GROMACS .gro file of C-alpha atoms in nm:
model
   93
    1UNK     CA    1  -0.540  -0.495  -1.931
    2UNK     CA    2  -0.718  -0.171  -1.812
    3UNK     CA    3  -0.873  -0.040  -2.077
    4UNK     CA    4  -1.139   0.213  -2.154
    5UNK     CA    5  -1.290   0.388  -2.535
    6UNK     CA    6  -1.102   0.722  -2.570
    7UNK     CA    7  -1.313   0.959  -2.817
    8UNK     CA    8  -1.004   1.147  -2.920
    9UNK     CA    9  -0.771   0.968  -3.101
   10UNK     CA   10  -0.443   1.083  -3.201
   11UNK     CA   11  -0.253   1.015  -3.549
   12UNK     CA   12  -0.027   0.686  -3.483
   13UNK     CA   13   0.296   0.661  -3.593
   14UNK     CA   14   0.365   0.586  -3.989
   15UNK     CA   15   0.572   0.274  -3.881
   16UNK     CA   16   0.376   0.025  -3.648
   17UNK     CA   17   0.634  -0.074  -3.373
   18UNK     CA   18   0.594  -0.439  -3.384
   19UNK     CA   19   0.767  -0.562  -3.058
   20UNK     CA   20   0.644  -0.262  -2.871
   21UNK     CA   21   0.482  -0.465  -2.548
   22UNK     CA   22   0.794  -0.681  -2.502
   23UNK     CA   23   1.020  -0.338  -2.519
   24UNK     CA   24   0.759  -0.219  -2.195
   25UNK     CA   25   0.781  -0.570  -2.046
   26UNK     CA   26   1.142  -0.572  -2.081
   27UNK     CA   27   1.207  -0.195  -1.948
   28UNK     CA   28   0.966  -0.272  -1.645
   29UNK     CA   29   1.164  -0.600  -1.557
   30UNK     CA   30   1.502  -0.472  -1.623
   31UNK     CA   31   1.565  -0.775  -1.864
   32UNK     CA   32   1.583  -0.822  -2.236
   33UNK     CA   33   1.375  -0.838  -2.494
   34UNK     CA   34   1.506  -1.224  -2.549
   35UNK     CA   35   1.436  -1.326  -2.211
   36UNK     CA   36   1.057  -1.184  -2.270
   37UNK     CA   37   1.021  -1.395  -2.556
   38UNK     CA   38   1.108  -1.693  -2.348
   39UNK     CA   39   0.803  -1.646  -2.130
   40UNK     CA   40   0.480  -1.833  -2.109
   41UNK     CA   41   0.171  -1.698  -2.228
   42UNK     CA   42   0.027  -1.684  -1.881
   43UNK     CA   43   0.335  -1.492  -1.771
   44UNK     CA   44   0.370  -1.258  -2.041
   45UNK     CA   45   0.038  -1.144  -1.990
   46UNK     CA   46   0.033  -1.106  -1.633
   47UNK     CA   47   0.364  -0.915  -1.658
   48UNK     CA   48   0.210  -0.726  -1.938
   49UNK     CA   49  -0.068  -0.564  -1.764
   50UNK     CA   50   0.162  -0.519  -1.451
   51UNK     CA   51   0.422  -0.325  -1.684
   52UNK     CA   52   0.146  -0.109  -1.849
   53UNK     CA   53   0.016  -0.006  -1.498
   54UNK     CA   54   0.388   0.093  -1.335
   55UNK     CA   55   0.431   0.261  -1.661
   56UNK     CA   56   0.044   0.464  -1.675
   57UNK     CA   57   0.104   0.547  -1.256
   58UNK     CA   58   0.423   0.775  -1.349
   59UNK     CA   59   0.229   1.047  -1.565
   60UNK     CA   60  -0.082   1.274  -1.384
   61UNK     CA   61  -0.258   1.208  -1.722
   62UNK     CA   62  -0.173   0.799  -1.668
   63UNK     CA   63  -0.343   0.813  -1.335
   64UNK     CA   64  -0.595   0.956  -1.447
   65UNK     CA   65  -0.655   0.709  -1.758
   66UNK     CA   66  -0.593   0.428  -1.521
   67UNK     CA   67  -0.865   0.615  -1.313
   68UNK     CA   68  -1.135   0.629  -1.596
   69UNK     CA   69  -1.077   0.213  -1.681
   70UNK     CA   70  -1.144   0.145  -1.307
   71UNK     CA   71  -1.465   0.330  -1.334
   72UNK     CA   72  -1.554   0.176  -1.706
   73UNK     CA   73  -1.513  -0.155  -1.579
   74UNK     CA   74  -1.712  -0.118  -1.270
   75UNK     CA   75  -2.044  -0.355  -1.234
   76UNK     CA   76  -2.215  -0.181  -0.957
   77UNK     CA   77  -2.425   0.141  -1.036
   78UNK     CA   78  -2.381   0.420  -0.705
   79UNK     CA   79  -2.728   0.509  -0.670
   80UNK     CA   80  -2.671   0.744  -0.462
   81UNK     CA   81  -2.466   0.961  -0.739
   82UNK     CA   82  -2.785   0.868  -0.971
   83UNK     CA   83  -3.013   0.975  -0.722
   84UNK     CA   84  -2.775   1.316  -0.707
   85UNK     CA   85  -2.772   1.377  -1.087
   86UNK     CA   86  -3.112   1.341  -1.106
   87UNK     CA   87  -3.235   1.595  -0.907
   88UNK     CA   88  -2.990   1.825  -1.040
   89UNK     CA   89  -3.113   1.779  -1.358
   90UNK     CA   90  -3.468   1.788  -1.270
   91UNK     CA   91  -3.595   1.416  -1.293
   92UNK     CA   92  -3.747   1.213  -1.094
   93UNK     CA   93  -3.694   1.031  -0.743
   0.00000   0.00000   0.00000
């Protein structure tokens, strides 16, 4: 699931909406909620993650958050940029 820390957070809900990623599953598939629940584990997660991404790509700021976990969960440093910042900051190299 993409995922990255978001420093401002936003007062939830007073109920907690307990069947909320079968409801976006669902929705995404054009199926019910009961035929969700019939899914295997391995399924409902793939189809999870698919469901939040189709769902994230329809808003600028979804894009954009979808943007931000892409860079969070890259391994690979771009020198290059570090190189950049750097010398624009008046370091080394």
């Amino acid at each position: 699931m993409p995922f990255y820390p978001e420093s401002d957070t936003e007062e939830g809900l007073p109920y907690e909406i307990e069947m909320y990623w079968e409801h976006v599953i669902a929705d995404y598939l054009g199926m019910t909620v009961a035929d969700v629940l019939d899914f295997d584990i391995v399924d409902y997660l793939a189809l999870r993650r698919e469901a939040f991404i189709a769902q994230m790509s329809k808003t600028k700021e979804g894009r954009e958050y979808l943007q931000n976990c892409k860079m969070y969960e890259a391994e690979d440093a771009d020198y290059s940029a570090v190189e950049e910042l750097q010398k624009e900051l008046g370091g080394g190299a």
